Amino acid sequence: MSTDDATTAANDRLADREDMIVCVDVDKFYGDFQALKGVTATIKEGEVAVICGPSGSGKSTWIRCINRLEVHQGGDIVVDGIELTNDLRNIEKIRSEVGMVFQQFNLFPHLTVLDNITLAPIWVRKKPRAEAEAMARALLERVGIPEQAEKFPGQLSGGQQQRVAIARSLAMEPRVMLFDEPTSALDPEMIKEVLDVMKELAMSGITMMVVTHEMGFAREVADRIMFMEGGEIVEVGTPEHFFTNPTEDRTKLFLSQIL
Amino acid sequence: MQDANQGSVDPEFQQGIEDRESSPHEIPSLPVGQWLRQNLFSSWVNSVLTLFGGFLAFFALRGVLNFVFSENRQWDAVRTNLRALMTLSYPESQYIRVWVSLGFVAGLAGLSAGLWANWGGVSVKRVSTWLMGTGGLLAVCVIVREPSVILGSDGKVVRTLEGSLQRESFLDAMVNRSSWWIAAVVLLVAGIVLWRRFASATHRGSELPVTSVVFLGLGLAVLSLWIAPYGHYAFISETKSYVAESGRTVAFSTKLPWTVMLALLCSFFGLGRLLQRSEYGGLIKGASNLLWLVSPLTLFWVVLRDPALDYGHVISTDLPMGLAFGALGGAVLWSLTRTGVGEAGRLVATMLLGFAIFNWVAAFFGWYPMLQKARISFLLLAFAALLAPNFMGEIAKRRQLVLGWLGVTALVHYLATMINTPSTVEVQSSEFLGGLGLTLFVALIVVLLSFPLGVLLALGRTSKFPIFRMLSTSYIEVIRGVPLISVLIFFSVMVPLFLPDGMELAELAAVLTGYTLFSAAYLAENVRGGLQSITKGQYEAADAIGLTAAQRTSFIVLPQALTVSIPQLVGQVISTFKETSLLAIIGLFDFLRVANSVIPAQSEFLGVKREGILLVAIIYFFFNFTISKYSQRLERRVGLGER
Amino acid sequence: MASSAPPSIHHERPPFYRDVTVVKWAVQVLALMLTIGALWFLAKQAGDNLRASNVPTDYNFLSVNPGIDLSSGIDTDPDTGGRALWVGMVNTLRMAIAGIFVATIVGVLVGLARLSNNWLLRKLGTVFVETLRNVPLLVQILFYGAIFASLDRVSMDVGPINGWFHLSNKGLSMPRVHIADGFYQWMIVIGIGLFAANFLRKRRIAEQDLSGEETYPILSAFGLIVVIGILGWFVHPIFGFVGNIFSSLSSAVSAIPEGAVQVLIAFLSVGLSVYWIRGFLKSRRTPAGLAKLTDDDYFRMIFAATGGVLGAVFFLVLWPGLSSWIINSGSDLFEVLSNKFGNGRSGRPIDVALPEVVQIGKFPNYGPSGLNFSIGFAAVFFGVVFYTSAFIAEIVRGGILAVPKGQTEAAAALGLRRSIALRRVIIPQAARVMLPPLGNQYLNLTKNTSLAIAVGYSDIVQVGQTVYNQTGKTLPVVSIWMFFYLSCSLSISVVVNFFNVRMRIVER
C-alpha cells in the first residue's frame, strides 16, 4: 500500500507507545444496510486521530461503537486492553475510561453547569462532593468559563455549552476522548473557542479520536488522518501526506469538494 | 349559524387572542363606548351574536337564581347536615382531632407559602376590573331574579283562589333586596376608585402581592362568620338532632376554629417569610416538603385512631425490635459502604432482598409467623442495601445513609406500633369515616400510591426490553379500555375471592387498591408523554459518562420527564379527585352519597336531593378550579407554555 | 495499515451472570413468569373460593331466564340472561353514539364561541367549559336526574303535546322511527347506492380536474343515494333470495368437523410463529448473506417458537371446546342473518309510531309505541353530552390556536378568500392536532355511560350488576363487561387511527 511511508512516519513518533484502541474487522449493520465494513485500525496512546469523510460514511458509527453507544456485530474492539464484549463489567470500565463529546452537546438542561460536571465523579467515581466541585471549577477554568458554574445550560451560548460538555467528559479523567463532530452545530464565530480548547487538550497528551470537517484543525493537531467512505477506511496518513499527496481518487475528490 | 361560525374563527382575530393570552397586561384600556363597539357590535353578525348570547345569559342566570332562591328549596337540609356532609358520623367528642389536623395543614400551608415567597403579583387593574365585574354581576342578579313569593304570617306561601302563587311587586322586590344593592354598589365603587387611582397609564404596571389579596379575602370570609347572620345550628347531643335558629351568627364551635385556622395560616406565613431569609432556609424548605409528603397518611391516622398503648408489649417486644433493627441494620449498611466491598455488597443486598420477599410470600401462605413490622423492616433494609453503593467511600456519606436508616426505622416502627394497637376513638358504625373526609382521604391516598406505580409502568412501556414493554402496555391499555366503575365493582366484590383463607381486606382497602391500579395506568400515559419528549442524546450522554441505568433514570430522565408532564399530572390529579365521586355507587359513604341518599332519607327532609348535590358540585368545583388555575400559573412561571 | 498487523485478541466469553444479553433476557423471563404465576395463583384462589361457596364460574346464566325487568331498552322483559346483557349493550351503544354525535356539535360550537371576537360569547363559553369540566360527571348526572324527577307527573288526561312530544317525571316520549320488515333487504339497495355514489363522486372529481368547472361531486353523490334509496323502497323485495344463501351457508358451516377446526387453529398458532421467525431472519439478512445473529436474536426466536408450540398445545389439548364453539356461533350467525332476510318480507323498511300514554298497572305510563327516553336516559345523556362537550370545546380551541399564525398569513398572501383559507388551510391542520384527543374523548364518553348505574338506566353495567346479584356469577359478568368495553375502545381507536393515518403530514 502506498500509504505505508506516511503511516510509518506517524508510527515512528508513537512507536514506543502502547496500543490504546484496537479495532479489528469491525462490522455494523442497520437492518440491510452495512454501516461499517471490516474497519481495522489501531490508535496509540497519546495519539490524536482525526476521522473525516462524507456524511453517511460511518465515521460517527465507528466512534460510537468504541464506547458501545452502538453495538458492533462483527469483529473486535479492545480499549486499553479491555475487550468490548457482552460483559457488563467491561462495558462499565470502558465507559468510565472513555469520554465523549457530542455534536448536540447533550448537556443535562435541568442541572446547573457545576452539577452537570460533578454528577458522574460523585455517582460513578464515588468522589466526595467538595473534591468533585473543586475539580469541576478547575476544569471550567481550563475551558475558559469559570464564571458560568451556577448557570443552567440553556443560559449559555452554543460554544460555551460545548466547552462545558468537554469539561464534563474530562471530569471522569478519561484516558480516551471521542469527539463526534463537536463543532457542526455551532455558529461560525463560536467554532474557534471550542477548537482552541481541543487543541490545548491534544497538547496535553490525551488520546483523542475526532470526527470533524475542520480541516485546519486536522492539519495543525492530528497525528494521523483517516478518511472513511462507505463504511471503510479508505486512506490513512499524516496531515502532510493527506493534504499534499493523497493517493486514493476518492480522497482527492473529497478534498476538492471540501477545501 | 354557519356564517356566524366562520366569522368567529376569523384568522386576524385569532392572532389577537394569542396576543391577549400571552401578555394580559399589555392591552390598552379603551373608553367604554369604544370597548363595547369593538368587542360586542363590530359587525352586524357580531351584534346578532351579542343579542343571542345576551338572551342565553339572561335566561340561564335567571333560571339558576330562581332555582337557588326558590321558596321550594330547603337549604336547611344542607345546613343542618353540614357536619354529616363533611365527616358523616364522626363522634362529636373527638372533633378536636379534625380541627388539630386542619390546623396543622393550615400552618404548614402558611409556612410553605412564606418559604416560597415569590408568588408574583396581580395587577391593580385586574383587581379593579374583578371588583367592578362582581359588583355589576351582583346588581344584574338582583334585578334578574323574579320577585319572591309572599309568605303568610305562618311562614307558608300564600296562594290565590286559583291556586297560583302570589309574588311581591317588582318595586317591592328591589326595595327588599336593598342589602344586596348596597353590596353591589360598594364593590362597584371600590373597583372604580381603584381603577381611577391606579390604573391610569402611569400606574399600569403596579401590582398587589397575590398572597395579601388571598389573605384579605380569607380574612373577610372569616370575619363574616362573626358578623353575618348565616343561621345558628346547634347540635343537641341528648336528642341527637339540630336546633335551627335563623338570624343568628354561626355556632361558636364553628367560627372559633376557623378563626384559629386563619391566624395559624397568617402567622406561619410570617414565620416562613422570616425563615426564608435565614441561613437554614433551604433546610426548612426540604423539611416542609417532607412534611407535605408524610402528613396525609399521618393526619388521617390522627383523625381515625387514638391508640391505647400496651406498655408491657411495647417494652418487651416493640422497643427491643426497633432498636435491634436500627442497630444491626445500621451496622450492615455501614459495612456495606466500606470502600472495596465490591461485588460482595451487591450479593449481600440481593440475598437480603430475596429473604425479604420470601418473608412476604411466607406470610401469604402462612408458613411461619413473623411480626408484620419485621417483614416491612427487612424489605426496607434490602432496599437500603441496594442503594448502599451510591453512598460508598466518604465517611460523611456513609453516616448520611446510616442516619437515614435510623430515622426511617424509628418512623416505621412508631407508626406500625401505633397502627397495631386498638383505638379508643369510638367507632359508631362501619361507615364511620365518611363525607368529604372520605373523599379527600381516598383522593390523596390514590394520588400518592399511584404515582410510583404509574412511573414504573411508564418506564416499562418505554423500556427497550420487549417483555417489560409488552406487559406494561397490555396492562395500561386494558385498564384504560374499561370504565372505572367496573374496576371498582370488580375489586369490591371480587378481591375477597382472590385472597387465601384467613386473609381479609376491608372494602375500603379493596376499593383503594383497585382505584390505585386504575389511576396508575392513566398516570403512566401522562408520564410516558414526558419520557418521549426526552431526546436520545440525553440517554447517550448519561451512558457516555458512565452512569448506570438506575442512575440515568433517576438523575437525568425522570426529573426532566416529570417536569415536562406537570400539566398533565395536575390534570390527572383533578380527574382522580373528581372520580372519587364514584365511591357513592359502590356503597361507600362519600359526601355525594350523603347528599344523594342520606339526607333525602331523613324524615324531616324526605326527598330533598337537589340542594345537597348542588353543594357537592360547588365544593368539587372550588377544589378543581383552584388546582387548575394554580397549575396554569405554575406552568407560566416554569415557562412550560413557551416550548 | 498492512504494516501494523492487527494484534491477536484473546477472546473469552464473560461468565453468564455478567453477560448483558443473558442478564437482560433472564430478568424479562423472570418477570413474565412471576406475572403469569401471580395471575395463575389468583385465578386458582378465586376458583377454590368460588367452589367452596358453591358458585361455579360458568356462562350458563346466559341461556337461563334471569327473571329481571329492565327500565328501558329494546326488550324490557328479557327471557334469558344473555338477552338481558344484549339489551344492556344496545342501550350503552345507543347512549354512546347519540352522545358522541350531540357532544361533538355542542363542543365545536362552544369551542368556536371561545375563539369568537364577541366578548359576551367568549365569556359564556368560558363559564360553560370551566363549570362543566370541574364538576364530576356523576354529580352532574345525579343533579339532572333529581331535576327530571321533580317534573309533573304523567297522567291519563294530559295527552302528548301536539301529539308528538311529551315531557314528565317519567321522561320524554317522542315519535319512534323503527325498523320494519324488509329493512335489511332495503339496506342492500342502499349499500349498492353507496357504492354507485362513490363511483359517481370520483367520476365527477375527475371531470372537474379535467375541465376546471365546478361539478358538485359530493352533492351529486348524495342525490344519487337519495334516488336509489327511494327506488329501493319499492324494489327491495327482490333481494329476499339473500336469506336462502345465508341459510345454506349456515348448514355448510355446521357440517365442518370439529377436528378440522382444531387442527387449523393449532396450525395457525405454529404457523404464526414460523412466519414471524422467517420474517425476522429475513430482516437480519444482509446483501452479503446471513449476518451474524446476536445472542439477543436467538433469544427472540426461541421465545417465538416456544410461544407458538405452547399455543398449539393449549388449543389442541387444554381447550378443545373452542372449535365447537366457533362452529356453533358461526352457523348461528348465518342462521340469524338468514332470518333477517327471510323471503316474503315485503313490508315497508321503516315505520313511524306516535307516543301514547297507557295505564297498565296502578300508574299511567308511556306506552311502547313512542320513542321513550326515561329519566335515567335523559340524565345520563345530558350528563355525558355536556361534560364531554366541555372537553371537546377545549380541544377544538386548542387545535385552531395550534395552527401557526404564518399559515393564515401565507394563505392571505396567496390571495385566498377567508372561507377557502379556513377550509383548505386552517381546518385540515387543526383537525390533525385535534383528532387524537378527540378520539380519547369519544372513548371516555363511551366509558362514562357506565355511570348510568347511578340513575338506574339499563346500560350494560347496570344490567350486569342486576344479573350477578340474581345469579352470583360475578366473574363471568365482569369478563363480559371487559370484553364489551375493550371491543368498543378498540373500534374507536381503529377508526381514529384510520383518519389519523390519512391526515398525517408526510415528513421525512
mmCIF file of C-alpha atoms in Angstrom, chain C residues 242-254 334 338:
data_model
loop_
_atom_site.group_PDB
_atom_site.id
_atom_site.type_symbol
_atom_site.label_atom_id
_atom_site.label_comp_id
_atom_site.label_asym_id
_atom_site.label_seq_id
_atom_site.Cartn_x
_atom_site.Cartn_y
_atom_site.Cartn_z
ATOM 1 C CA VAL C 242 -80.207 -13.499 0.144
ATOM 2 C CA GLY C 243 -81.869 -15.251 3.065
ATOM 3 C CA ASN C 244 -81.576 -18.614 1.321
ATOM 4 C CA ILE C 245 -77.880 -18.074 0.695
ATOM 5 C CA PHE C 246 -77.289 -17.412 4.357
ATOM 6 C CA SER C 247 -79.267 -20.444 5.497
ATOM 7 C CA SER C 248 -77.297 -22.738 3.190
ATOM 8 C CA LEU C 249 -74.057 -21.128 4.474
ATOM 9 C CA SER C 250 -75.230 -21.852 7.982
ATOM 10 C CA SER C 251 -75.734 -25.540 7.299
ATOM 11 C CA ALA C 252 -72.415 -25.654 5.459
ATOM 12 C CA VAL C 253 -70.585 -24.269 8.460
ATOM 13 C CA SER C 254 -72.221 -26.681 10.865
ATOM 14 C CA PHE C 334 -75.649 -17.140 9.465
ATOM 15 C CA SER C 338 -80.946 -15.665 7.044
#
